[in-house]
Short mmCIF file of C-alpha atoms and ligand atoms in Angstrom, two decimals:
data_model
loop_
_atom_site.label_atom_id
_atom_site.label_comp_id
_atom_site.label_asym_id
_atom_site.label_seq_id
_atom_site.Cartn_x
_atom_site.Cartn_y
_atom_site.Cartn_z
CA UNK A 18 -0.20 73.04 -64.34
CA UNK A 19 -3.31 73.62 -62.22
CA UNK A 20 -3.18 72.69 -58.55
CA UNK A 21 -6.18 72.51 -56.27
CA UNK A 22 -5.19 73.31 -52.66
CA UNK A 23 -6.93 72.41 -49.40
CA UNK A 24 -6.10 73.84 -45.95
CA UNK A 25 -7.84 72.90 -42.67
CA UNK A 26 -4.97 72.79 -40.14
CA UNK A 27 -6.50 75.27 -37.67
CA UNK A 28 -9.52 77.57 -37.76
CA UNK A 29 -9.76 78.50 -41.43
CA UNK A 30 -11.39 76.24 -44.01
CA UNK A 31 -9.66 77.19 -47.24
CA UNK A 32 -9.54 76.06 -50.86
CA UNK A 33 -7.76 77.56 -53.85
CA UNK A 34 -6.70 76.89 -57.40
CA UNK A 35 -3.34 78.12 -58.63
CA UNK A 36 -1.77 77.84 -62.02
CA UNK A 37 1.95 77.26 -62.18
CA UNK A 38 4.28 77.78 -65.10
CA UNK A 39 8.05 77.62 -64.68
CA UNK A 40 8.73 79.44 -61.42
CA UNK A 41 5.54 81.54 -61.59
CA UNK A 42 2.30 80.88 -59.77
CA UNK A 43 -0.97 82.66 -60.39
CA UNK A 44 -3.98 82.46 -58.11
CA UNK A 45 -7.07 81.50 -60.14
CA UNK A 46 -9.48 81.13 -57.23
CA UNK A 47 -9.14 81.52 -53.49
CA UNK A 48 -11.74 81.05 -50.75
CA UNK A 49 -11.18 81.29 -47.00
CA UNK A 50 -13.95 80.67 -44.48
CA UNK A 51 -12.77 81.86 -41.09
CA UNK A 52 -14.16 80.28 -37.91
CA UNK A 53 -12.87 83.16 -35.80
CA UNK A 54 -16.31 84.12 -34.51
CA UNK A 55 -16.98 80.54 -33.47
CA UNK A 56 -13.85 80.29 -31.30
CA UNK A 57 -13.90 83.84 -29.95
CA UNK A 58 -16.00 82.92 -26.93
CA UNK A 59 -13.47 80.24 -25.90
CA UNK A 60 -10.53 82.65 -26.29
CA UNK A 61 -8.76 80.15 -28.55
CA UNK A 62 -9.32 77.39 -31.09
CA UNK A 63 -11.13 74.26 -29.82
CA UNK A 64 -9.92 71.39 -32.07
CA UNK A 65 -13.16 69.35 -32.14
CA UNK A 66 -15.30 72.44 -32.74
CA UNK A 67 -12.94 73.44 -35.57
CA UNK A 68 -13.15 69.97 -37.15
CA UNK A 69 -16.96 69.91 -37.05
CA UNK A 70 -17.09 73.31 -38.73
CA UNK A 71 -14.59 72.23 -41.41
CA UNK A 72 -16.85 69.24 -42.21
CA UNK A 73 -19.85 71.53 -42.61
CA UNK A 74 -17.99 73.97 -44.81
CA UNK A 75 -15.99 71.75 -47.19
CA UNK A 76 -18.74 70.38 -49.44
CA UNK A 77 -20.43 73.70 -50.32
CA UNK A 78 -16.97 75.28 -50.73
CA UNK A 79 -15.81 72.46 -52.98
CA UNK A 80 -18.77 72.85 -55.33
CA UNK A 81 -18.20 76.60 -55.37
CA UNK A 82 -14.56 76.39 -56.43
CA UNK A 83 -13.95 73.33 -58.63
CA UNK A 84 -15.81 72.17 -61.75
CA UNK A 85 -17.52 68.75 -61.56
CA UNK A 86 -15.11 65.79 -61.51
CA UNK A 87 -12.18 68.15 -60.96
CA UNK A 88 -12.07 69.06 -64.65
CA UNK A 89 -8.94 71.07 -65.49
CA UNK A 90 -7.18 70.20 -62.22
CA UNK A 91 -3.82 68.44 -62.59
CA UNK A 92 -3.04 67.64 -58.95
CA UNK A 93 -4.39 68.07 -55.42
CA UNK A 94 -2.32 69.61 -52.61
CA UNK A 95 -3.41 69.28 -49.01
CA UNK A 96 -1.93 70.39 -45.68
CA UNK A 97 -1.14 67.30 -43.58
CA UNK A 98 0.76 69.00 -40.71
CA UNK A 99 1.65 70.65 -38.44
CA UNK A 100 -1.69 71.63 -36.91
CA UNK A 101 -4.62 70.33 -34.89
CA UNK A 102 -5.20 66.64 -35.62
CA UNK A 103 -9.04 66.61 -35.81
CA UNK A 104 -8.94 69.69 -38.05
CA UNK A 105 -6.10 68.42 -40.27
CA UNK A 106 -7.90 65.09 -40.75
CA UNK A 107 -10.88 66.73 -42.46
CA UNK A 108 -8.70 68.21 -45.21
CA UNK A 109 -6.52 65.11 -45.51
CA UNK A 110 -9.56 62.83 -45.92
CA UNK A 111 -11.01 65.17 -48.53
CA UNK A 112 -7.71 65.28 -50.44
CA UNK A 113 -7.33 61.49 -50.37
CA UNK A 114 -10.93 60.92 -51.48
CA UNK A 115 -10.74 63.42 -54.35
CA UNK A 116 -7.40 62.01 -55.49
CA UNK A 117 -8.91 58.51 -55.76
CA UNK A 118 -12.20 59.73 -57.23
CA UNK A 119 -10.74 62.08 -59.82
CA UNK A 120 -7.66 59.92 -60.45
CA UNK A 121 -5.33 62.89 -59.91
CA UNK A 122 -1.98 62.84 -58.07
CA UNK A 123 -1.90 63.95 -54.44
CA UNK A 124 0.71 66.13 -52.74
CA UNK A 125 1.06 66.31 -48.94
CA UNK A 126 2.04 69.87 -48.02
CA UNK A 127 3.78 71.04 -44.86
CA UNK A 128 1.84 74.04 -43.49
CA UNK A 129 5.04 75.97 -42.73
CA UNK A 130 6.36 75.42 -46.24
CA UNK A 131 2.98 76.68 -47.44
CA UNK A 132 3.46 79.93 -45.49
CA UNK A 133 6.84 80.46 -47.16
CA UNK A 134 5.20 80.22 -50.60
CA UNK A 135 2.77 83.03 -49.75
CA UNK A 136 5.72 85.16 -50.93
CA UNK A 137 5.27 83.81 -54.46
CA UNK A 138 1.66 85.02 -54.67
CA UNK A 139 2.34 88.47 -56.04
CA UNK A 140 0.33 90.47 -58.57
CA UNK A 141 3.49 91.08 -60.60
CA UNK A 142 6.05 88.38 -61.29
CA UNK A 143 9.62 88.80 -60.15
CA UNK A 144 12.03 85.87 -60.18
CA UNK A 145 12.97 84.59 -56.73
CA UNK A 146 16.69 84.72 -56.00
CA UNK A 147 18.25 82.18 -53.65
CA UNK A 148 19.58 81.75 -51.03
CA UNK A 149 16.65 83.29 -49.18
CA UNK A 150 16.44 83.79 -45.44
CA UNK A 151 12.91 83.32 -44.12
CA UNK A 152 11.40 84.41 -40.83
CA UNK A 153 8.37 82.23 -40.14
CA UNK A 154 6.16 83.84 -37.49
CA UNK A 155 2.79 82.24 -36.87
CA UNK A 156 0.51 81.36 -33.98
CA UNK A 157 2.48 78.22 -33.20
CA UNK A 158 5.90 78.68 -34.82
CA UNK A 159 8.80 81.11 -34.83
CA UNK A 160 11.67 79.95 -36.99
CA UNK A 161 14.53 81.36 -39.00
CA UNK A 162 15.05 79.17 -42.06
CA UNK A 163 17.65 79.40 -44.79
CA UNK A 164 16.07 78.39 -48.09
CA UNK A 165 18.82 77.38 -50.49
CA UNK A 166 16.47 76.42 -53.31
CA UNK A 167 13.07 74.83 -53.94
CA UNK A 168 12.42 72.33 -51.14
CA UNK A 169 15.88 72.88 -49.62
CA UNK A 170 15.68 74.21 -46.08
CA UNK A 171 18.10 74.64 -43.20
CA UNK A 172 16.69 75.50 -39.78
CA UNK A 173 18.88 78.15 -38.13
CA UNK A 174 16.82 78.77 -35.01
CA UNK A 175 13.39 78.50 -33.45
CA UNK A 176 11.48 79.41 -30.33
CA UNK A 177 12.20 77.44 -27.17
CA UNK A 178 8.75 78.12 -25.71
CA UNK A 179 5.92 80.34 -27.00
CA UNK A 180 5.64 81.41 -30.64
CA UNK A 181 5.58 85.11 -31.56
CA UNK A 182 1.89 84.98 -32.51
CA UNK A 183 1.10 83.14 -29.28
CA UNK A 184 2.79 85.94 -27.32
CA UNK A 185 0.59 88.52 -29.09
CA UNK A 186 -2.48 86.37 -28.31
CA UNK A 187 -1.55 85.98 -24.61
CA UNK A 188 -0.74 89.67 -24.17
CA UNK A 189 -4.09 90.50 -25.75
CA UNK A 190 -5.76 88.34 -23.13
CA UNK A 191 -3.83 90.08 -20.33
CA UNK A 192 -4.96 93.46 -21.67
CA UNK A 193 -8.56 92.29 -22.12
CA UNK A 194 -8.43 92.56 -25.93
CA UNK A 195 -10.39 90.22 -28.23
CA UNK A 196 -9.13 87.02 -29.87
CA UNK A 197 -7.07 86.69 -32.07
CA UNK A 198 -4.74 88.99 -30.23
CA UNK A 199 -2.22 89.95 -32.92
CA UNK A 200 -4.43 92.31 -34.92
CA UNK A 201 -5.96 93.77 -31.73
CA UNK A 202 -2.62 94.43 -30.02
CA UNK A 203 -1.03 95.94 -33.13
CA UNK A 204 -4.04 98.18 -33.76
CA UNK A 205 -3.94 99.52 -30.20
CA UNK A 206 -0.14 99.83 -30.28
CA UNK A 207 -0.45 102.46 -33.02
CA UNK A 208 -1.91 104.85 -30.44
CA UNK A 209 0.66 104.08 -27.76
CA UNK A 210 4.19 104.96 -26.71
CA UNK A 211 6.48 101.98 -27.27
CA UNK A 212 9.14 103.21 -24.86
CA UNK A 213 6.71 103.86 -21.99
CA UNK A 214 7.44 100.47 -20.34
CA UNK A 215 10.88 98.91 -20.21
CA UNK A 216 10.39 95.23 -21.11
CA UNK A 217 12.99 92.47 -21.59
CA UNK A 218 14.16 91.38 -25.06
CA UNK A 219 14.73 87.69 -24.27
CA UNK A 220 17.77 86.04 -25.84
CA UNK A 221 18.57 89.06 -28.00
CA UNK A 222 22.28 88.73 -27.19
CA UNK A 223 22.52 84.93 -27.27
CA UNK A 224 24.91 83.53 -29.86
CA UNK A 225 22.27 81.28 -31.47
CA UNK A 226 19.19 82.11 -33.53
CA UNK A 227 16.68 80.77 -31.02
CA UNK A 228 13.86 82.78 -29.45
CA UNK A 229 11.97 82.80 -26.17
CA UNK A 230 8.73 84.73 -25.76
CA UNK A 231 7.24 83.29 -22.60
CA UNK A 232 9.34 85.50 -20.28
CA UNK A 233 8.30 88.60 -22.20
CA UNK A 234 4.64 87.66 -21.79
CA UNK A 235 5.16 87.18 -18.01
CA UNK A 236 6.96 90.54 -17.82
CA UNK A 237 3.94 92.16 -19.46
CA UNK A 238 1.65 90.49 -16.91
CA UNK A 239 3.59 91.85 -13.91
CA UNK A 240 4.35 95.27 -15.37
CA UNK A 241 0.68 95.71 -16.26
CA UNK A 242 -0.38 94.77 -12.71
CA UNK A 243 2.18 97.13 -11.16
CA UNK A 244 0.90 99.92 -13.41
CA UNK A 245 -2.54 99.40 -11.88
CA UNK A 246 -4.06 98.11 -15.14
CA UNK A 247 -5.08 101.67 -15.94
CA UNK A 248 -7.13 102.01 -19.11
CA UNK A 249 -5.16 105.12 -20.07
CA UNK A 250 -1.95 103.05 -20.19
CA UNK A 251 -3.27 100.15 -22.26
CA UNK A 252 -2.08 101.48 -25.63
CA UNK A 253 1.39 102.20 -24.17
CA UNK A 254 1.55 98.65 -22.80
CA UNK A 255 0.55 97.17 -26.18
CA UNK A 256 3.11 99.36 -27.98
CA UNK A 257 5.89 98.53 -25.50
CA UNK A 258 5.24 94.80 -25.86
CA UNK A 259 5.17 95.05 -29.66
CA UNK A 260 8.41 97.06 -29.60
CA UNK A 261 10.14 94.36 -27.51
CA UNK A 262 8.79 91.41 -29.54
CA UNK A 263 9.56 92.99 -32.91
CA UNK A 264 12.93 94.17 -31.57
CA UNK A 265 13.97 90.58 -30.85
CA UNK A 266 12.75 89.34 -34.25
CA UNK A 267 14.59 92.11 -36.11
CA UNK A 268 17.73 91.73 -33.96
CA UNK A 269 18.01 88.00 -34.65
CA UNK A 270 17.23 88.40 -38.33
CA UNK A 271 19.92 91.03 -38.90
CA UNK A 272 22.46 88.77 -37.18
CA UNK A 273 21.34 85.84 -39.34
CA UNK A 274 21.61 87.97 -42.51
CA UNK A 275 25.16 89.02 -41.59
CA UNK A 276 26.12 85.37 -41.09
CA UNK A 277 24.38 83.69 -44.04
CA UNK A 278 24.57 86.52 -46.59
CA UNK A 279 21.30 85.74 -48.40
CA UNK A 280 20.20 87.42 -51.63
CA UNK A 281 16.60 87.62 -50.47
CA UNK A 282 14.89 87.98 -47.09
CA UNK A 283 11.22 87.18 -46.57
CA UNK A 284 8.72 86.88 -43.77
CA UNK A 285 5.80 84.45 -43.56
CA UNK A 286 2.91 83.47 -41.28
CA UNK A 287 0.15 85.35 -39.48
CA UNK A 288 2.52 87.76 -37.68
CA UNK A 289 3.94 88.78 -41.09
CA UNK A 290 0.83 90.99 -41.23
CA UNK A 291 2.31 93.12 -38.44
CA UNK A 292 3.09 96.53 -39.89
CA UNK A 293 5.67 97.37 -37.23
CA UNK A 294 7.63 94.20 -38.05
CA UNK A 295 7.44 94.90 -41.80
CA UNK A 296 8.62 98.46 -41.42
CA UNK A 297 11.38 97.88 -38.83
CA UNK A 298 12.86 94.86 -40.60
CA UNK A 299 12.56 96.63 -43.96
CA UNK A 300 14.41 99.69 -42.65
CA UNK A 301 17.13 97.61 -40.95
CA UNK A 302 17.79 95.67 -44.17
CA UNK A 303 17.84 98.81 -46.32
CA UNK A 304 20.36 100.43 -43.98
CA UNK A 305 22.64 97.50 -43.14
CA UNK A 306 22.29 95.26 -46.22
CA UNK A 307 21.25 97.49 -49.14
CA UNK A 308 21.86 94.75 -51.72
CA UNK A 309 19.49 92.28 -50.08
CA UNK A 310 15.95 92.11 -51.49
CA UNK A 311 13.22 92.21 -48.84
CA UNK A 312 9.91 90.56 -49.72
CA UNK A 313 6.71 90.52 -47.70
CA UNK A 314 3.55 88.57 -48.59
CA UNK A 315 0.35 90.34 -49.62
CA UNK A 316 -1.76 90.97 -46.52
CA UNK A 317 -4.48 88.56 -47.67
CA UNK A 318 -1.98 85.70 -47.83
CA UNK A 319 -0.31 86.22 -44.43
CA UNK A 320 -2.95 84.26 -42.50
CA UNK A 321 -3.91 80.68 -43.28
CA UNK A 322 -5.10 80.14 -46.85
CA UNK A 323 -5.02 77.41 -49.47
CA UNK A 324 -3.39 79.44 -52.28
CA UNK A 325 -0.06 79.18 -50.46
CA UNK A 326 -0.63 75.43 -49.98
CA UNK A 327 -1.38 74.98 -53.69
CA UNK A 328 1.72 77.06 -54.56
CA UNK A 329 3.95 74.89 -52.34
CA UNK A 330 2.25 71.86 -53.90
CA UNK A 331 3.03 73.11 -57.40
CA UNK A 332 6.79 73.22 -56.74
CA UNK A 333 6.62 69.70 -55.27
CA UNK A 334 4.55 68.50 -58.25
CA UNK A 335 7.30 69.75 -60.58
CA UNK A 336 9.57 67.22 -58.86
CA UNK A 337 6.83 64.55 -58.99
CA UNK A 338 6.83 64.52 -55.20
CA UNK A 339 3.45 62.77 -54.93
CA UNK A 340 2.05 60.56 -52.19
CA UNK A 341 -0.14 57.48 -52.40
CA UNK A 342 -3.61 58.68 -51.31
CA UNK A 343 -3.96 55.48 -49.25
CA UNK A 344 -0.92 56.42 -47.15
CA UNK A 345 -1.34 60.11 -46.34
CA UNK A 346 -2.00 60.80 -42.66
CA UNK A 347 -2.29 63.94 -40.56
CA UNK A 348 0.96 64.69 -38.72
CA UNK A 349 0.52 67.31 -35.97
CA UNK A 350 4.23 67.63 -35.14
CA UNK A 351 5.63 67.79 -38.65
CA UNK A 352 8.65 70.09 -38.83
CA UNK A 353 9.91 71.94 -41.89
CA UNK A 354 13.27 70.18 -41.67
O1 KG4 B 12 -0.24 81.75 -39.64
P1 KG4 B 12 -1.44 81.95 -38.82
O2 KG4 B 12 -2.67 82.51 -39.45
O3 KG4 B 12 -1.85 80.57 -38.15
C1 KG4 B 12 -0.93 79.63 -37.73
O4 KG4 B 12 -0.43 78.89 -38.60
O5 KG4 B 12 -0.62 79.64 -36.52
O6 KG4 B 12 -1.00 82.86 -37.59
C2 KG4 B 12 -1.92 83.28 -36.62
C3 KG4 B 12 -1.20 84.18 -35.63
C4 KG4 B 12 -2.04 84.51 -34.41
O7 KG4 B 12 -1.27 84.30 -33.26
C5 KG4 B 12 -2.36 85.99 -34.61
O8 KG4 B 12 -2.55 86.68 -33.39
C6 KG4 B 12 -1.14 86.47 -35.35
O9 KG4 B 12 -0.86 85.44 -36.26
N1 KG4 B 12 -1.34 87.75 -36.05
C7 KG4 B 12 -0.66 88.88 -35.77
C8 KG4 B 12 -1.18 89.89 -36.63
N2 KG4 B 12 -2.15 89.32 -37.41
C9 KG4 B 12 -2.23 88.01 -37.04
N3 KG4 B 12 0.31 89.13 -34.88
C10 KG4 B 12 0.80 90.39 -34.83
N4 KG4 B 12 0.35 91.40 -35.60
C11 KG4 B 12 -0.63 91.20 -36.51
N5 KG4 B 12 -1.06 92.22 -37.26
ZN1 ZN B 13 -0.56 79.16 -40.44
#
């Protein structure tokens, strides 16, 4: 089954075609047009600017990726939330229109579910073993989710304020690093000493699986000021922040693994590109839970893309989980469960 995926929830216009067979998905085509440069000067994504750019990009991208009349495509999958409403609407309208025009079924995909399926986009097939514990870490979400099977999710914990990616972005701004902050902070952190500054690990000892990153960001702000904002200390500050943020993520995940005893652990979302997180969580699992399989997405599928949306759509299509194209609407606050 061939699924055409569309993703416009934030600042990437993305389209992809995946082919699904049984529990395998293969990426046939994948295009991502990033608007990063456009939003850089504002230090964040401006929804209306993002939407206008999506509109400009979608038609040329569509003709680049799909044959006329959607020949060979079996269904269309589009992100309908969560995300920025004006941006989401562009993709949703395109999906609805194509579904009616091509007479193909439409699948509304949850962006967070899409991120989870980035773990299925591997060059070599390996069957996925459930239950799987997933750490979703993006620019707007931080959640620990127990995936019991396809489409079966249980939310164990989430952030009470800022998301992990948001904390990286805000710390980057404090340190005068470019947007988006995650890649910039983690690059600089490689040259720094992560134990140079003693920063809090919010909620690390709480009994639940919730997170809080806003206090850590504020601690960075004050510690950095007290240190005189010296250029020579910038890498140490970045490394110390990353150490604290990753420490909390790894701490909560190991507790959640001990409690839920999953067969597989995976990470998903933009922050899943963070090498420190990959390596520290990987090492912790290998040491404490040697039987648990740890999966990370390919780097190119950590950020927003449509291959993951099409993959999530494929597993919904298998269950005939289609929507009437006349009814699909953007939903900015959609949760995974
Ligand atoms: O999943 P994503 O592309 O978009 C959302 O759905 O939000 O995530 C974007 C977030 C941004 O906050 C960005 O700074 C962060 O992912 N990010 C990283 C890294 N690469 C991207 N954070 C930490 N380390 C990275 N290497
Ligand atoms: Zn995302």
